[in-house]
Short mmCIF file of C-alpha atoms in Angstrom, two decimals:
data_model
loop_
_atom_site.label_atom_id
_atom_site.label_comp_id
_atom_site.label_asym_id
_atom_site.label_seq_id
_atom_site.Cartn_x
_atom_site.Cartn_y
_atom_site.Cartn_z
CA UNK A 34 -97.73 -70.10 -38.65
CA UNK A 35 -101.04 -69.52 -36.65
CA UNK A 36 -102.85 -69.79 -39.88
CA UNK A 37 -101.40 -72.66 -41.37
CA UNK A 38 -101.21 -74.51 -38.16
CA UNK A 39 -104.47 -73.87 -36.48
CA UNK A 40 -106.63 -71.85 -38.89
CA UNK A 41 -106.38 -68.73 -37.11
CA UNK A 42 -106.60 -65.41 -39.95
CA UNK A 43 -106.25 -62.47 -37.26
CA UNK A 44 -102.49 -62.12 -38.12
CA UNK A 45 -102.98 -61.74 -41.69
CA UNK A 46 -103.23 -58.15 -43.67
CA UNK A 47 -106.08 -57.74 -46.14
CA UNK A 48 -103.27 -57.70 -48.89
CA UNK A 49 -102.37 -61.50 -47.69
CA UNK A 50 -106.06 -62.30 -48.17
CA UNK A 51 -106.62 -60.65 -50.81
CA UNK A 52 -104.17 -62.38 -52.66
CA UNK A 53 -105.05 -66.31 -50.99
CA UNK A 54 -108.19 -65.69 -52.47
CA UNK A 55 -106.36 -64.25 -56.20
CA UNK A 56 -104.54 -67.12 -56.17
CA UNK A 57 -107.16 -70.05 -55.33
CA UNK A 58 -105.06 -71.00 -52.21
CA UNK A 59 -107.02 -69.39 -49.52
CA UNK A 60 -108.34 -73.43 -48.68
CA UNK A 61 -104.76 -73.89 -47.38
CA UNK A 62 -105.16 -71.80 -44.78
CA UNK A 63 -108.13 -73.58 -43.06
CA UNK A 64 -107.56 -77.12 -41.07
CA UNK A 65 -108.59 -79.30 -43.71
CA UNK A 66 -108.71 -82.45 -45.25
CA UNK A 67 -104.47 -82.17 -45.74
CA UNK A 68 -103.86 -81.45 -42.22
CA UNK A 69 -106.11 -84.03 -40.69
CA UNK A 70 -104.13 -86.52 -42.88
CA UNK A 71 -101.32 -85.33 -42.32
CA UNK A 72 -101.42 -85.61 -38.37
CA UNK A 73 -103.36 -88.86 -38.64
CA UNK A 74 -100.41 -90.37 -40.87
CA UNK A 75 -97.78 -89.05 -38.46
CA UNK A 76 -99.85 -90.89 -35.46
CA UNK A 77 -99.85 -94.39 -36.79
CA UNK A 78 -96.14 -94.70 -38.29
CA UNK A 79 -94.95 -93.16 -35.75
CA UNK A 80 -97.05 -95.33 -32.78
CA UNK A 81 -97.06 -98.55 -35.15
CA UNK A 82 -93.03 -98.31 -35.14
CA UNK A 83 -93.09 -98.30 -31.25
CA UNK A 84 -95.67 -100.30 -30.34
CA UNK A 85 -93.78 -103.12 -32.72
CA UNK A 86 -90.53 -102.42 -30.48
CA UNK A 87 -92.57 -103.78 -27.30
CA UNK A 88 -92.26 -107.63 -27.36
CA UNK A 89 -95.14 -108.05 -24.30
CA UNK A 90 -97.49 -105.33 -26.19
CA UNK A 91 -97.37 -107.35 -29.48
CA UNK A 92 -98.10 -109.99 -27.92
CA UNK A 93 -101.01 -108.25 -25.81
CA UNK A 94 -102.39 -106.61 -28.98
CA UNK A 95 -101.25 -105.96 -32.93
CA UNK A 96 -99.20 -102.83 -33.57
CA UNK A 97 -101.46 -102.21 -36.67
CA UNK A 98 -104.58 -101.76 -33.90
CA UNK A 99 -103.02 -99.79 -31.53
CA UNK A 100 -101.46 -97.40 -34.33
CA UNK A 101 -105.28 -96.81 -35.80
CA UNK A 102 -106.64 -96.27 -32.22
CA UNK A 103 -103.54 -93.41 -31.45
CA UNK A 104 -103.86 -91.88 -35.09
CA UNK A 105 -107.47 -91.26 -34.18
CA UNK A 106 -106.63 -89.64 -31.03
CA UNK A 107 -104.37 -87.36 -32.87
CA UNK A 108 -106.58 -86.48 -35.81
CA UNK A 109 -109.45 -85.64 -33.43
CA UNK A 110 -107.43 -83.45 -31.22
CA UNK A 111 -106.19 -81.35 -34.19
CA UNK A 112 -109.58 -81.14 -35.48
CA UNK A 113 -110.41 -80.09 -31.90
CA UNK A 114 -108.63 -76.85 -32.69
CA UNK A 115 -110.59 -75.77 -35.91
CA UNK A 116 -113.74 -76.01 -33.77
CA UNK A 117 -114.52 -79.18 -36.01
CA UNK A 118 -115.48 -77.58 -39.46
CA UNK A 119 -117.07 -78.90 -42.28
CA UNK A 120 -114.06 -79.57 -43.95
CA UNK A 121 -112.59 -81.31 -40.86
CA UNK A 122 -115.66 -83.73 -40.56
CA UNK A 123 -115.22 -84.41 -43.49
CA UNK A 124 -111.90 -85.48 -43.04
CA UNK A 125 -112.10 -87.02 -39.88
CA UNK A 126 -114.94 -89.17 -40.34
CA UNK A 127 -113.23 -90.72 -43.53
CA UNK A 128 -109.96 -91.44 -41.40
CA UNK A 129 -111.81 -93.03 -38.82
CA UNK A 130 -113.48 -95.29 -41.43
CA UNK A 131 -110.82 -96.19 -43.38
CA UNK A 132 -109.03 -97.52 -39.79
CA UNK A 133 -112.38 -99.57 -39.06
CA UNK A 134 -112.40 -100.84 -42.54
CA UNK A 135 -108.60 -101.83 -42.46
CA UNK A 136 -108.72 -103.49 -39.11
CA UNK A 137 -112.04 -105.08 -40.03
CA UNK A 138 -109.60 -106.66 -43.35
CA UNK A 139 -111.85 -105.21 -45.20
CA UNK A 140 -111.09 -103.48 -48.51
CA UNK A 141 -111.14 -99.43 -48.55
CA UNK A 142 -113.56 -98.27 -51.35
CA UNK A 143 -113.21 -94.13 -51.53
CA UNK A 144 -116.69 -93.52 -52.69
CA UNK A 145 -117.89 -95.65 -49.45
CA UNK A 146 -116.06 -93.59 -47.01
CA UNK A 147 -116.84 -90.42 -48.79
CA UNK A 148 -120.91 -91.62 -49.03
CA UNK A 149 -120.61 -92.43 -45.24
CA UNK A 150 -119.02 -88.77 -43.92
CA UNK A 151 -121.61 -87.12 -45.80
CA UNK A 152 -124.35 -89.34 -44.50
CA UNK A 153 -122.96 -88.61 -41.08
CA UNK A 154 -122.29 -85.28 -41.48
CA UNK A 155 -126.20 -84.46 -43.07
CA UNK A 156 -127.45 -86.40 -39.78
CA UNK A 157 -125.84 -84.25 -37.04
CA UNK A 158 -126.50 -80.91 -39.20
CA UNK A 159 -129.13 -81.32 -42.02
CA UNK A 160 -128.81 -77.39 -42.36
CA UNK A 161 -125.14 -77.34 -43.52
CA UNK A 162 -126.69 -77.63 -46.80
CA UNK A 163 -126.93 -74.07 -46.81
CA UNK A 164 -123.04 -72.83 -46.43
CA UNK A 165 -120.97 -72.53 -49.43
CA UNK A 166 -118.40 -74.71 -47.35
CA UNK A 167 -120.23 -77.61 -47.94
CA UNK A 168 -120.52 -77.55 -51.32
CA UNK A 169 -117.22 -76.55 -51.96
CA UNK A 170 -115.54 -79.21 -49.92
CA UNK A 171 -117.47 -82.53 -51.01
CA UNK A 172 -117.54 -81.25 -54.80
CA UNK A 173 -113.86 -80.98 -54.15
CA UNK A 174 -114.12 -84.34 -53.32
CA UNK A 175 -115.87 -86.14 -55.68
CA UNK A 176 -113.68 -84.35 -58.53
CA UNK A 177 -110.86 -86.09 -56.56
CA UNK A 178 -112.62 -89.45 -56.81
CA UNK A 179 -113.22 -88.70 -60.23
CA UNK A 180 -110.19 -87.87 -61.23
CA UNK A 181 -108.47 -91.14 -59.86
CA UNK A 182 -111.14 -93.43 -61.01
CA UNK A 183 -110.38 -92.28 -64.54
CA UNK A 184 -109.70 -95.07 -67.17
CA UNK A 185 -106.09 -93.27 -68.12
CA UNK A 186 -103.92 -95.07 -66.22
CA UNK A 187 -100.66 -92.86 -64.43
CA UNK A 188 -97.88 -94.50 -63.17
CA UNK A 189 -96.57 -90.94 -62.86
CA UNK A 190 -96.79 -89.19 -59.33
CA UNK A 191 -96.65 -86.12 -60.99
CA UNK A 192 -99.15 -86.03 -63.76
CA UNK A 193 -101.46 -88.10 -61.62
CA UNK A 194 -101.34 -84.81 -59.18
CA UNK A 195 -101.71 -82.56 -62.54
CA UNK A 196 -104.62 -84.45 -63.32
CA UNK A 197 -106.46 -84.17 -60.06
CA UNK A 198 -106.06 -80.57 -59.97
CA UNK A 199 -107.63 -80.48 -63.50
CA UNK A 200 -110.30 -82.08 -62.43
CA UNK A 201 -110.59 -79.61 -58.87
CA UNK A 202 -110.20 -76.66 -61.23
CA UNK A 203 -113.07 -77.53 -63.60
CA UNK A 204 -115.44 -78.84 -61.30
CA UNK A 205 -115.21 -76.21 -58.90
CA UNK A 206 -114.81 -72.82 -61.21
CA UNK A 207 -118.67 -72.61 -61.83
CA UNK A 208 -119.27 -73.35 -58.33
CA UNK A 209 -116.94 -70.42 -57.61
CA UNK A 210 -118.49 -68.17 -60.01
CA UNK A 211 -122.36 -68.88 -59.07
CA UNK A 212 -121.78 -68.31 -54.90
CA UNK A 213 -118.94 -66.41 -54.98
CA UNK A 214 -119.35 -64.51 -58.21
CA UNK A 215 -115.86 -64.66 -58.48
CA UNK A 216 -112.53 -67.49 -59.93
CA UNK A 217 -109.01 -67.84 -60.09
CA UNK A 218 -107.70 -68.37 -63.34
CA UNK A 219 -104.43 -68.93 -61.75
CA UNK A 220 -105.25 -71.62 -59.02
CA UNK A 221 -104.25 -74.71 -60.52
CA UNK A 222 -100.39 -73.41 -61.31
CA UNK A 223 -101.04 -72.15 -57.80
CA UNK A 224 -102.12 -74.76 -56.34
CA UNK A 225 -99.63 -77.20 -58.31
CA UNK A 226 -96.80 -75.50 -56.43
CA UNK A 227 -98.24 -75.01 -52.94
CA UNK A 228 -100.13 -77.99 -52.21
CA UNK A 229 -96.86 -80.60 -52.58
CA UNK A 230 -94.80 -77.94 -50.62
CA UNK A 231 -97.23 -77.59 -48.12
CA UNK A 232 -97.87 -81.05 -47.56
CA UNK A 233 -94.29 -82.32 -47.83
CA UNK A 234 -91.98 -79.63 -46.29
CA UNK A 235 -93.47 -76.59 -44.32
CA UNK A 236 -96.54 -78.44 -42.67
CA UNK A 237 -94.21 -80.93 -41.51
CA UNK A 238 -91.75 -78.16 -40.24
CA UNK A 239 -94.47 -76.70 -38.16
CA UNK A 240 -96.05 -79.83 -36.35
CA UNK A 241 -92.85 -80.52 -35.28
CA UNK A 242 -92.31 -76.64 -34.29
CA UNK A 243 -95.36 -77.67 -32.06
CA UNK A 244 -94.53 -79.94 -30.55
CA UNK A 245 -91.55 -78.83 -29.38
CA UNK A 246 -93.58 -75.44 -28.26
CA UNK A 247 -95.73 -77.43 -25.85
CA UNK A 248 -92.56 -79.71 -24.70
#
């Protein structure tokens, strides 16, 4: 639970890490892009849904405002507990604009947000260049753009996530090999089963395991 909720590896055996890395699913153990959305999601449904039950605070301000302003409140707090790594800037920065962009009625273009975090990101820490991190997690990215900008249209949920961890999978196996010298073979059947159950069942579980900790 620490490590899935809050980064934190000291609990794990060298047999548990050992096989994260095997497997290709060590990323899930990190505060990443997943949890920040995650947590920023949760924030503005669940603040837009009660902010819209106040009659004198929609008429004071719009729900859809409000929500964006509390979403980003939770999002940075949770990346306050990963110490605010790459991957979390990342993340963070492209939440925050995509909420100015929406309230601005503006249309959302991914490659914009993704070209601003990194703009951001180089301007604060020009040296982060030099970690493996970096590369990994925007080359992640932009095989994630690529792989929904692609001309094949899916109306299927499922093979559009298939395809998207094609794309991860090829673009990021030579970067594995070259800095790591090593690859998982096996991370895109991994990854195909642990991602959607991460996301949709035990990450869930354990924010709401939190916050019934601190309550």
């Amino acid at each position: 639970m620490s490590a899935l909720l809050i980064g934190d590896r000291s609990g794990l055996l060298e047999r548990h890490t050992q096989l994260l890395y095997e497997t290709g699913t060590a990323h899930l153990i990190a505060i990443s892009g997943l949890h920040i959305g995650l947590i920023a999601a949760f924030g503005y449904l669940i603040s837009k849904f009660a902010w819209s039950l106040t009659i004198i605070g929609m008429n004071f301000c719009p729900s859809r405002v409000v929500a964006s302003i509390l979403s980003m409140l939770c999002a940075s707090w949770y990346a306050a507990l990963s110490g605010f790594s790459l991957p979390t800037q990342r993340a963070l920065l492209m939440v925050l604009l995509a909420a100015i962009f929406i309230n601005c009625n503006r249309r959302v273009n991914r490659t914009s947000l993704l070209a601003y975090s990194l703009m951001v990101v180089l301007m604060f820490n020009p040296l982060v260049t030099l970690s493996a991190g970096f590369w990994m997690s925007y080359i992640a990215m932009v095989m994630i753009l690529l792989a929904l900008s692609s001309n094949i249209l899916l109306h299927n949920g499922s093979m559009q996530f298939a395809r998207i961890q094609i794309f991860m999978f090829a673009g990021l196996l030579p970067v594995s090999i070259y800095i790591f010298n090593q690859s998982s073979f096996v991370s895109f059947i991994a990854n195909s089963v642990a991602i959607p159950m991460l996301g949709s069942i035990v990450l869930p579980v354990l924010f709401l395991a939190l916050i019934f900790f601190f309550h």
